[in-house]
Tab-separated table of C-alpha atoms and ligand atoms in Angstrom:
chain	number	residue	atom	x	y	z
A	1	MET	CA	-0.157	-0.244	-0.150
A	2	GLU	CA	1.381	3.440	-0.784
A	3	ILE	CA	1.148	5.467	2.469
A	4	LYS	CA	1.446	9.435	2.355
A	5	VAL	CA	3.006	11.027	6.053
A	6	PHE	CA	0.788	14.666	6.245
A	7	LYS	CA	2.227	16.231	9.458
A	8	PHE	CA	0.446	19.483	10.552
A	9	GLY	CA	2.238	22.286	12.666
A	10	GLY	CA	0.525	23.903	15.840
A	11	ALA	CA	0.262	27.672	12.556
A	12	SER	CA	-1.911	25.389	10.658
A	13	VAL	CA	-4.387	24.642	13.773
A	14	ARG	CA	-4.313	27.494	15.490
A	15	ASP	CA	-7.884	29.065	14.688
A	16	ALA	CA	-11.289	27.003	13.353
A	17	GLU	CA	-10.408	28.730	9.684
A	18	GLN	CA	-7.056	27.359	9.825
A	19	ILE	CA	-8.314	23.884	10.001
A	20	LYS	CA	-11.145	24.004	7.731
A	21	ASN	CA	-8.607	25.120	5.469
A	22	VAL	CA	-6.547	22.064	6.493
A	23	GLY	CA	-9.671	20.162	5.714
A	24	LYS	CA	-9.524	21.615	2.126
A	25	ILE	CA	-6.548	19.645	1.927
A	26	MET	CA	-7.614	16.551	2.957
A	27	SER	CA	-10.691	16.489	0.470
A	28	GLY	CA	-7.859	16.985	-1.622
A	29	GLU	CA	-6.262	14.066	-2.074
A	30	GLY	CA	-9.641	12.081	-2.651
A	31	SER	CA	-8.666	8.417	-1.357
A	32	ASN	CA	-4.908	8.829	-1.127
A	33	LYS	CA	-3.627	6.760	1.831
A	34	ILE	CA	-2.396	9.887	4.177
A	35	THR	CA	-0.665	9.506	7.375
A	36	LEU	CA	-1.814	12.865	8.936
A	37	ILE	CA	0.767	14.116	12.078
A	38	VAL	CA	-0.700	16.933	14.200
A	39	SER	CA	0.666	19.275	16.870
A	40	ALA	CA	-0.577	21.312	19.428
A	41	MET	CA	-3.283	23.587	17.613
A	42	GLY	CA	-1.532	27.861	18.008
A	43	LYS	CA	0.639	28.189	21.795
A	44	THR	CA	-1.001	25.191	23.518
A	45	THR	CA	2.512	23.451	24.205
A	46	ASN	CA	4.126	26.804	25.469
A	47	ALA	CA	0.565	27.249	27.670
A	48	LEU	CA	0.498	23.534	29.007
A	49	GLU	CA	4.510	24.542	30.074
A	50	LYS	CA	2.922	27.375	31.953
A	51	VAL	CA	0.690	25.068	33.854
A	52	VAL	CA	3.608	22.728	34.633
A	53	SER	CA	5.679	24.991	36.311
A	54	SER	CA	2.759	27.039	37.884
A	55	TYR	CA	1.919	23.798	39.571
A	56	ILE	CA	4.783	22.424	40.516
A	57	ASN	CA	5.422	26.099	42.037
A	58	GLN	CA	2.540	25.661	43.557
A	59	ASP	CA	1.103	28.859	41.963
A	60	GLU	CA	-2.634	29.755	42.687
A	61	GLU	CA	-2.944	30.917	38.954
A	62	VAL	CA	-1.869	27.542	37.488
A	63	ARG	CA	-5.460	27.239	37.453
A	64	SER	CA	-6.537	29.680	34.926
A	65	ILE	CA	-3.702	29.227	33.215
A	66	LEU	CA	-5.623	25.631	32.545
A	67	GLU	CA	-8.906	27.461	32.252
A	68	SER	CA	-8.052	29.423	29.762
A	69	ILE	CA	-6.931	26.704	27.911
A	70	LYS	CA	-9.739	24.923	27.629
A	71	ARG	CA	-12.145	27.902	26.632
A	72	ASP	CA	-9.462	28.537	23.497
A	73	HIS	CA	-9.971	24.990	22.603
A	74	PHE	CA	-14.166	23.946	23.127
A	75	ALA	CA	-14.813	28.018	21.306
A	76	ILE	CA	-12.755	26.481	18.696
A	77	ALA	CA	-15.123	23.276	18.171
A	78	ALA	CA	-17.913	25.109	18.690
A	79	GLU	CA	-17.194	27.164	15.495
A	80	LEU	CA	-16.467	24.139	13.865
A	81	PHE	CA	-19.402	21.489	14.044
A	82	GLU	CA	-23.324	22.597	14.511
A	83	ASP	CA	-23.524	20.078	16.927
A	84	PRO	CA	-19.985	20.384	18.686
A	85	SER	CA	-21.606	18.558	21.941
A	86	ASP	CA	-19.566	14.436	21.058
A	87	VAL	CA	-16.074	16.646	20.148
A	88	LEU	CA	-16.812	18.736	23.557
A	89	ALA	CA	-17.388	15.662	25.770
A	90	LEU	CA	-13.877	14.010	23.753
A	91	ILE	CA	-11.548	17.272	24.907
A	92	ASN	CA	-12.918	17.529	28.427
A	93	ASP	CA	-12.943	13.996	29.863
A	94	LEU	CA	-8.617	14.693	28.477
A	95	PHE	CA	-8.605	18.213	30.228
A	96	VAL	CA	-9.888	16.163	33.080
A	97	GLU	CA	-7.105	14.329	33.666
A	98	ILE	CA	-4.854	17.030	33.495
A	99	GLU	CA	-7.099	18.599	37.135
A	100	TRP	CA	-6.862	15.385	38.700
A	101	ILE	CA	-2.892	15.823	38.169
A	102	LEU	CA	-3.593	19.327	39.834
A	103	ASP	CA	-5.566	17.704	42.623
A	104	ASP	CA	-3.176	16.145	43.925
A	105	GLU	CA	-0.032	17.281	45.681
A	106	VAL	CA	3.207	17.178	43.852
A	107	HIS	CA	4.711	13.897	44.189
A	108	ASP	CA	6.586	12.735	41.003
A	109	GLY	CA	9.556	14.412	38.969
A	110	TYR	CA	9.293	17.526	36.309
A	111	ASP	CA	10.270	15.912	33.375
A	112	TYR	CA	7.539	13.050	34.663
A	113	LEU	CA	5.110	15.838	35.657
A	114	TYR	CA	5.409	18.040	31.579
A	115	ASP	CA	4.422	14.376	30.063
A	116	GLN	CA	1.537	13.720	31.278
A	117	ILE	CA	0.759	17.719	30.974
A	118	VAL	CA	1.381	18.684	27.996
A	119	SER	CA	1.615	15.725	25.624
A	120	ILE	CA	-2.447	16.547	26.329
A	121	GLY	CA	-1.696	19.061	23.748
A	122	GLU	CA	-1.388	16.623	21.064
A	123	LEU	CA	-4.628	14.286	21.543
A	124	VAL	CA	-7.129	17.432	21.850
A	125	SER	CA	-5.944	18.700	17.803
A	126	SER	CA	-6.214	15.340	16.794
A	127	HIS	CA	-9.272	14.658	18.455
A	128	ILE	CA	-10.893	17.582	16.872
A	129	LEU	CA	-9.819	17.587	13.951
A	130	ASN	CA	-10.428	13.947	13.488
A	131	SER	CA	-13.661	14.619	13.913
A	132	TYR	CA	-13.848	17.536	11.770
A	133	PHE	CA	-12.651	15.583	8.833
A	134	ASN	CA	-15.780	13.409	9.412
A	135	SER	CA	-18.132	15.581	9.959
A	136	ILE	CA	-17.104	17.193	6.401
A	137	GLY	CA	-17.120	13.591	4.456
A	138	VAL	CA	-13.541	12.636	4.728
A	139	LYS	CA	-12.997	8.650	5.079
A	140	SER	CA	-10.938	8.854	8.557
A	141	THR	CA	-10.649	7.523	12.243
A	142	TRP	CA	-7.744	9.299	14.997
A	143	LEU	CA	-5.744	6.604	16.562
A	144	ASP	CA	-3.694	6.517	20.392
A	145	ILE	CA	0.247	6.948	18.927
A	146	ARG	CA	0.906	5.688	22.512
A	147	ASP	CA	-0.163	3.096	21.533
A	148	ILE	CA	3.095	2.170	18.860
A	149	LEU	CA	5.341	4.541	19.472
A	150	ILE	CA	7.647	2.789	22.131
A	151	THR	CA	10.180	5.154	23.640
A	152	ASP	CA	12.941	4.949	26.419
A	153	GLU	CA	12.133	6.508	30.175
A	154	ALA	CA	14.050	9.592	29.705
A	155	TYR	CA	11.072	11.851	30.373
A	156	ARG	CA	11.036	15.460	28.183
A	157	GLU	CA	13.932	13.875	25.540
A	158	ALA	CA	12.636	10.267	25.373
A	159	LYS	CA	14.587	8.077	22.545
A	160	VAL	CA	12.371	6.040	20.289
A	161	ASN	CA	12.424	2.132	20.798
A	162	TRP	CA	12.902	1.254	16.825
A	163	ASP	CA	12.349	-2.177	16.924
A	164	ILE	CA	9.680	-2.331	19.274
A	165	THR	CA	8.006	0.581	17.039
A	166	ALA	CA	8.028	-0.270	13.835
A	167	GLU	CA	7.232	-3.963	14.512
A	168	LYS	CA	3.761	-2.064	15.908
A	169	VAL	CA	3.290	0.499	13.362
A	170	LYS	CA	3.256	-2.042	10.792
A	171	ALA	CA	1.216	-3.935	12.232
A	172	VAL	CA	-1.882	-1.270	13.281
A	173	ILE	CA	-1.117	1.416	10.409
A	174	PRO	CA	-1.890	-0.359	6.927
A	175	SER	CA	-5.307	-2.451	8.216
A	176	ILE	CA	-6.148	0.828	9.449
A	177	LEU	CA	-5.647	2.476	6.210
A	178	GLU	CA	-7.242	-0.617	4.392
A	179	GLU	CA	-11.003	0.817	5.631
A	180	ASN	CA	-10.138	4.192	6.135
A	181	ASP	CA	-8.373	6.950	3.794
A	182	VAL	CA	-7.222	8.764	6.909
A	183	VAL	CA	-5.288	8.114	10.354
A	184	VAL	CA	-4.988	11.452	12.606
A	185	THR	CA	-2.388	10.752	14.613
A	186	GLN	CA	-0.705	12.783	17.254
A	187	GLY	CA	3.482	14.346	16.694
A	188	PHE	CA	5.698	14.824	19.461
A	189	ILE	CA	4.066	11.858	22.116
A	190	GLY	CA	5.132	8.701	22.504
A	191	SER	CA	4.957	6.251	25.326
A	192	THR	CA	7.037	3.497	27.467
A	193	GLN	CA	7.022	0.046	27.629
A	194	GLU	CA	5.129	0.898	30.581
A	195	ASN	CA	2.275	3.103	29.028
A	196	ASN	CA	3.722	5.966	30.722
A	197	THR	CA	2.810	8.815	27.807
A	198	THR	CA	6.450	10.068	27.208
A	199	THR	CA	7.587	13.557	24.648
A	200	LEU	CA	10.203	13.210	21.986
A	201	GLY	CA	11.540	17.009	22.475
A	202	ARG	CA	10.329	20.919	21.977
A	203	GLU	CA	9.071	20.688	17.840
A	204	GLY	CA	9.262	16.787	17.532
A	205	SER	CA	6.008	16.493	15.754
A	206	ASP	CA	8.212	16.495	13.155
A	207	TYR	CA	10.448	13.604	13.830
A	208	SER	CA	7.355	11.921	14.964
A	209	ALA	CA	6.037	12.198	10.962
A	210	GLY	CA	9.779	10.881	9.990
A	211	ILE	CA	9.662	8.201	12.051
A	212	LEU	CA	6.207	6.306	11.149
A	213	SER	CA	7.423	7.425	8.089
A	214	TYR	CA	10.252	5.390	8.283
A	215	CYS	CA	8.610	2.002	9.825
A	216	LEU	CA	5.993	2.574	7.142
A	217	ASP	CA	7.905	3.126	4.245
A	218	ALA	CA	6.601	5.874	3.007
A	219	HIS	CA	5.461	6.883	-0.706
A	220	SER	CA	7.352	10.612	0.937
A	221	MET	CA	6.183	12.615	3.688
A	222	HIS	CA	5.060	16.489	3.660
A	223	ILE	CA	5.219	19.062	6.589
A	224	TRP	CA	3.051	22.031	6.353
A	225	LYS	CA	4.494	24.995	7.066
A	226	ASP	CA	3.200	29.262	7.419
A	227	VAL	CA	6.690	29.093	5.098
A	228	PRO	CA	6.307	28.883	0.514
A	229	GLY	CA	9.510	25.916	1.783
A	230	VAL	CA	12.739	25.944	3.082
A	231	LEU	CA	13.981	29.403	2.790
A	232	SER	CA	18.088	30.915	2.931
A	233	ALA	CA	17.362	32.975	6.206
A	234	ASP	CA	14.221	33.489	8.421
A	235	PRO	CA	11.981	35.597	6.873
A	236	ALA	CA	11.359	37.793	9.771
A	237	GLN	CA	15.074	38.526	10.580
A	238	PHE	CA	16.511	39.466	6.769
A	239	ASN	CA	15.378	40.246	4.170
A	240	ASN	CA	15.513	39.196	0.660
A	241	VAL	CA	15.650	36.001	1.323
A	242	THR	CA	15.649	32.906	-0.877
A	243	HIS	CA	13.465	30.113	-1.442
A	244	ILE	CA	15.180	26.447	-1.794
A	245	GLU	CA	14.045	24.514	-4.187
A	246	ARG	CA	15.814	21.753	-3.794
A	247	LEU	CA	17.894	20.168	-0.849
A	248	SER	CA	19.306	17.598	-0.283
A	249	TYR	CA	19.080	15.144	3.116
A	250	LYS	CA	23.021	15.790	4.009
A	251	GLU	CA	22.129	19.984	3.029
A	252	ALA	CA	18.441	19.945	5.447
A	253	VAL	CA	20.297	17.473	8.432
A	254	GLU	CA	23.490	20.537	8.404
A	255	MET	CA	21.336	23.353	8.476
A	256	THR	CA	18.619	21.318	10.777
A	257	TYR	CA	22.106	20.354	12.712
A	258	TYR	CA	23.190	24.784	12.956
A	259	GLY	CA	19.889	25.376	14.502
A	260	ALA	CA	17.412	26.537	11.318
A	261	LYS	CA	14.001	26.379	12.934
A	262	VAL	CA	12.296	24.991	9.597
A	263	ILE	CA	12.851	20.913	10.452
A	264	HIS	CA	13.379	19.336	13.414
A	265	PRO	CA	17.355	18.374	13.429
A	266	LYS	CA	16.340	14.279	13.673
A	267	THR	CA	13.922	13.972	11.274
A	268	ILE	CA	15.706	13.651	8.146
A	269	LYS	CA	17.770	11.146	8.647
A	270	PRO	CA	15.236	8.010	8.989
A	271	LEU	CA	14.373	9.540	5.792
A	272	GLN	CA	17.940	9.504	4.770
A	273	ASN	CA	18.258	5.878	4.943
A	274	LYS	CA	15.293	4.527	3.006
A	275	SER	CA	15.890	7.173	0.323
A	276	ILE	CA	11.670	9.085	0.347
A	277	PRO	CA	11.344	12.284	-0.396
A	278	MET	CA	9.777	14.759	2.126
A	279	TYR	CA	8.006	17.987	0.614
A	280	VAL	CA	7.917	21.119	2.653
A	281	ARG	CA	4.586	22.640	1.676
A	282	PRO	CA	3.061	25.788	2.216
A	283	PHE	CA	-0.618	25.557	3.952
A	284	ASN	CA	-1.897	28.343	2.678
A	285	ASP	CA	-0.683	27.614	-0.781
A	286	PRO	CA	-1.437	23.596	-1.695
A	287	LEU	CA	-0.445	23.575	-5.249
A	288	SER	CA	3.188	25.387	-4.626
A	289	SER	CA	6.171	23.255	-5.220
A	290	GLY	CA	7.505	24.120	-1.812
A	291	THR	CA	11.234	22.711	-1.076
A	292	LEU	CA	11.841	18.966	-2.091
A	293	ILE	CA	14.754	17.422	0.267
A	294	ALA	CA	16.164	14.433	-1.549
A	295	ASP	CA	19.210	12.771	-2.630
A	296	ASP	CA	21.853	15.007	-4.005
A	297	THR	CA	21.857	15.720	-6.863
A	298	GLY	CA	25.022	18.084	-7.389
A	299	ILE	CA	23.250	21.595	-6.253
A	300	SER	CA	24.262	24.684	-5.533
A	301	TYR	CA	23.209	26.898	-2.524
A	302	PRO	CA	22.687	30.883	-1.983
A	303	PRO	CA	24.307	31.607	1.331
A	304	VAL	CA	22.398	30.540	4.274
A	305	ILE	CA	21.751	31.908	7.072
A	306	VAL	CA	20.855	30.893	10.569
A	307	ILE	CA	21.184	32.837	14.519
A	308	GLU	CA	20.769	31.340	17.334
A	309	PRO	CA	19.426	33.339	19.824
A	310	ASN	CA	20.151	33.368	24.142
A	311	GLN	CA	23.698	32.047	23.480
A	312	CYS	CA	26.147	32.058	26.504
A	313	LEU	CA	29.976	31.515	26.392
A	314	LEU	CA	31.754	29.603	29.353
A	315	HIS	CA	35.150	30.200	30.224
A	316	ILE	CA	36.123	26.998	31.703
A	317	SER	CA	39.304	27.070	33.459
A	318	THR	CA	41.386	24.876	36.481
A	319	ASN	CA	40.864	26.503	39.978
A	320	ASP	CA	45.127	26.197	39.828
A	321	PHE	CA	45.525	26.548	37.227
A	322	SER	CA	47.259	23.945	35.332
A	323	PHE	CA	45.849	22.669	31.445
A	324	VAL	CA	43.213	22.121	30.568
A	325	ALA	CA	43.783	18.021	28.887
A	326	GLU	CA	41.962	15.163	28.588
A	327	TYR	CA	41.064	14.062	32.477
A	328	HIS	CA	39.246	17.478	32.635
A	329	LEU	CA	37.007	16.864	29.437
A	330	SER	CA	36.032	14.205	30.214
A	331	MET	CA	34.750	15.315	33.700
A	332	LEU	CA	33.184	18.222	31.634
A	333	PHE	CA	31.610	16.125	28.904
A	334	ASP	CA	30.248	13.442	31.073
A	335	LEU	CA	28.535	16.408	33.755
A	336	LEU	CA	27.577	18.445	30.147
A	337	ALA	CA	26.118	14.867	28.869
A	338	LYS	CA	24.183	13.999	32.274
A	339	HIS	CA	22.884	17.426	32.387
A	340	ARG	CA	22.030	16.828	28.503
A	341	ILE	CA	23.137	20.150	27.849
A	342	LYS	CA	24.212	20.163	23.972
A	343	VAL	CA	27.520	21.953	23.050
A	344	ASN	CA	27.265	24.545	20.191
A	345	MET	CA	30.564	25.589	20.182
A	346	MET	CA	33.397	24.986	21.071
A	347	ARG	CA	37.344	26.462	21.476
A	348	ASN	CA	40.509	25.008	23.789
A	349	THR	CA	43.124	27.063	24.563
A	350	ALA	CA	46.415	26.277	27.099
A	351	ILE	CA	44.651	27.397	30.348
A	352	SER	CA	40.976	27.753	29.701
A	353	PHE	CA	38.094	25.833	27.486
A	354	THR	CA	35.326	27.753	26.492
A	355	ILE	CA	31.708	26.603	24.806
A	356	SER	CA	28.857	27.896	23.587
A	357	ILE	CA	25.435	26.519	25.009
A	358	ASN	CA	21.734	28.025	24.569
A	359	HIS	CA	21.107	29.298	27.794
A	360	ASP	CA	18.462	28.066	29.908
A	361	ASP	CA	18.892	28.693	34.045
A	362	ARG	CA	17.932	25.200	35.505
A	363	LYS	CA	20.383	24.081	33.361
A	364	ILE	CA	23.835	25.968	34.352
A	365	LYS	CA	22.989	25.831	37.654
A	366	SER	CA	23.245	22.684	38.177
A	367	LEU	CA	26.524	22.415	35.628
A	368	LEU	CA	28.077	25.306	37.842
A	369	GLU	CA	27.938	22.789	40.915
A	370	GLY	CA	28.888	19.793	39.898
A	371	LEU	CA	31.791	22.025	38.287
A	372	SER	CA	33.071	24.378	41.663
A	373	SER	CA	35.322	21.842	42.401
A	374	GLU	CA	37.409	21.715	40.294
A	375	PHE	CA	37.343	24.601	38.245
A	376	LYS	CA	36.541	28.470	37.602
A	377	VAL	CA	33.801	29.283	35.513
A	378	ILE	CA	33.465	33.549	33.746
A	379	ILE	CA	29.958	33.281	32.402
A	380	ASP	CA	28.912	35.891	28.531
A	381	ASN	CA	25.884	36.238	28.636
A	382	ASN	CA	23.039	37.433	25.724
A	383	LEU	CA	24.983	36.840	22.730
A	384	GLU	CA	24.208	35.170	19.535
A	385	LEU	CA	25.385	32.557	17.587
A	386	ILE	CA	25.361	33.042	13.319
A	387	THR	CA	26.002	30.247	10.889
A	388	ILE	CA	27.114	30.849	7.539
A	389	ARG	CA	26.548	28.271	5.680
A	390	HIS	CA	27.878	28.906	1.820
A	391	TYR	CA	29.623	32.140	2.591
A	392	THR	CA	30.341	34.774	0.132
A	393	LEU	CA	33.055	37.609	1.237
A	394	ASP	CA	30.464	40.044	0.745
A	395	VAL	CA	27.791	37.936	2.876
A	396	LEU	CA	30.547	37.659	5.633
A	397	LYS	CA	30.983	41.591	6.161
A	398	SER	CA	27.211	42.159	6.181
A	399	MET	CA	27.229	39.579	8.728
A	400	LYS	CA	29.740	41.185	11.685
A	401	LYS	CA	28.581	45.035	11.517
A	402	GLY	CA	27.924	46.222	14.264
A	403	LYS	CA	29.201	43.058	16.435
A	404	VAL	CA	32.082	42.123	18.008
A	405	ILE	CA	33.195	38.417	18.384
A	406	LEU	CA	34.053	36.111	20.848
A	407	LEU	CA	34.593	33.294	19.185
A	408	GLU	CA	34.980	32.287	14.946
A	409	GLU	CA	35.626	29.035	13.494
A	410	ARG	CA	34.983	28.616	9.187
A	411	LEU	CA	35.505	25.582	7.835
A	412	LYS	CA	35.042	24.741	3.905
A	413	ASP	CA	32.032	26.188	3.430
A	414	THR	CA	30.783	27.659	6.416
A	415	VAL	CA	31.369	30.129	9.643
A	416	ARG	CA	30.536	29.911	13.051
A	417	MET	CA	30.741	32.928	14.856
A	418	VAL	CA	29.253	33.573	18.565
A	419	VAL	CA	28.490	37.578	18.907
A	420	ARG	CA	27.533	40.314	21.039
A	421	ASP	CA	25.241	43.962	20.114
A	422	VAL	CA	27.876	46.944	20.033
A	423	PRO	CA	25.902	49.984	18.942
A	424	LEU	CA	27.677	51.671	16.665
A	425	MET	CA	29.855	54.751	17.474
A	426	THR	CA	29.358	57.742	14.995
A	427	ARG	CA	30.868	61.040	14.732
A	428	LYS	CA	29.010	63.746	16.018
B	501	LIG	N1	3.837	20.590	20.166
B	501	LIG	C1	4.505	21.067	20.509
B	501	LIG	C2	5.951	21.694	20.667
B	501	LIG	O1	5.572	22.739	20.486
B	501	LIG	C3	5.692	20.147	19.095
B	501	LIG	C4	5.113	20.280	17.777
B	501	LIG	O2	4.865	21.461	17.766
B	501	LIG	O3	5.858	19.742	16.983
B	501	LIG	O4	7.104	22.138	20.992
B	502	MG	MG1	5.191	23.796	16.688
């Protein structure tokens, strides 16, 4: 059976009008067999994250945050359905699961609670979407992805158990699609073998689509987004960006590794392993070709710029001024791995070791505690990491304007630099 995998992100289902647009796209697919992965609606995941932290901090506002999330979902359902009572009951039951947690004292860890609460966003959006499809005559069935996408117990950053997942995906999805045209299921979430809900990391729905595409040997994978396709830079930050029509898997992996937000970095590898073509397509212009990510055909690329904001540089030296050598580095990297801190850039000099990491107060605090016995650490905050692929000297020059460069690395076709803004002095 030829199966296409579609992924719709939060923006494409943020309100009733957008959901109707998704309905139109799906009607246009006729009897094509589609597995559809959906994210939580709009900014729901951020709002649910607030529920988690308010609950853990025992803030009083926790109930009102949850109430407003519920209200938004109910309002959208009311706009989509003539008789929304069935859908309202379904989504109410899901929100009740959060209320039960909130009724209790906090006795589980942050990461575990996070996954149990935040995952409701995807469960709700997928129910609304599936019910809407049925109301407009698209033959679709809702599937709980936690029955087939099995992970370890690393809450908030769960790793997929590929063998079990592949077996379950193959056993479940094709047979549902014998009778139906569409399976609607959730991105971002999975389950441990003990049936505890897990999540794959923020923006993980793309990766979910990649996992299912791989396990299904999909015909193709389609990520529907609010941009025309993959662009040479974020149009919110740059003028005159170029639309890239075709990318190799390798280039896409590099771009996302350096922080391009267009696709989750883990998405591409499973597709590349099976040469499954992937399309990034604009949901408001379904006929346009978007961007195709596929095998390399000697494509040449324009300069591509990726900006990672909120960087901090940690300058780490030993307390006794001895060299930072293998023994120290292995200790340091053990700590980084333990706290799941990703090193975006690094440099070793005689007496110090410098790393650029994303600013995350909780993680940095625990790292510093671990380092304090052996190391002295100086921190530079409020920095940006700029990556330029396929750079030209002109682009380099313009990116350096008004910046102090604290760390720079130049490879064959990539320049990376950690910078701070300097106010440009002009003569009076
Ligand atoms: N809803 C999740 C998030 O906002 C997953 C996703 O959108 O990909 O991170
Ligand atoms: Mg999203």
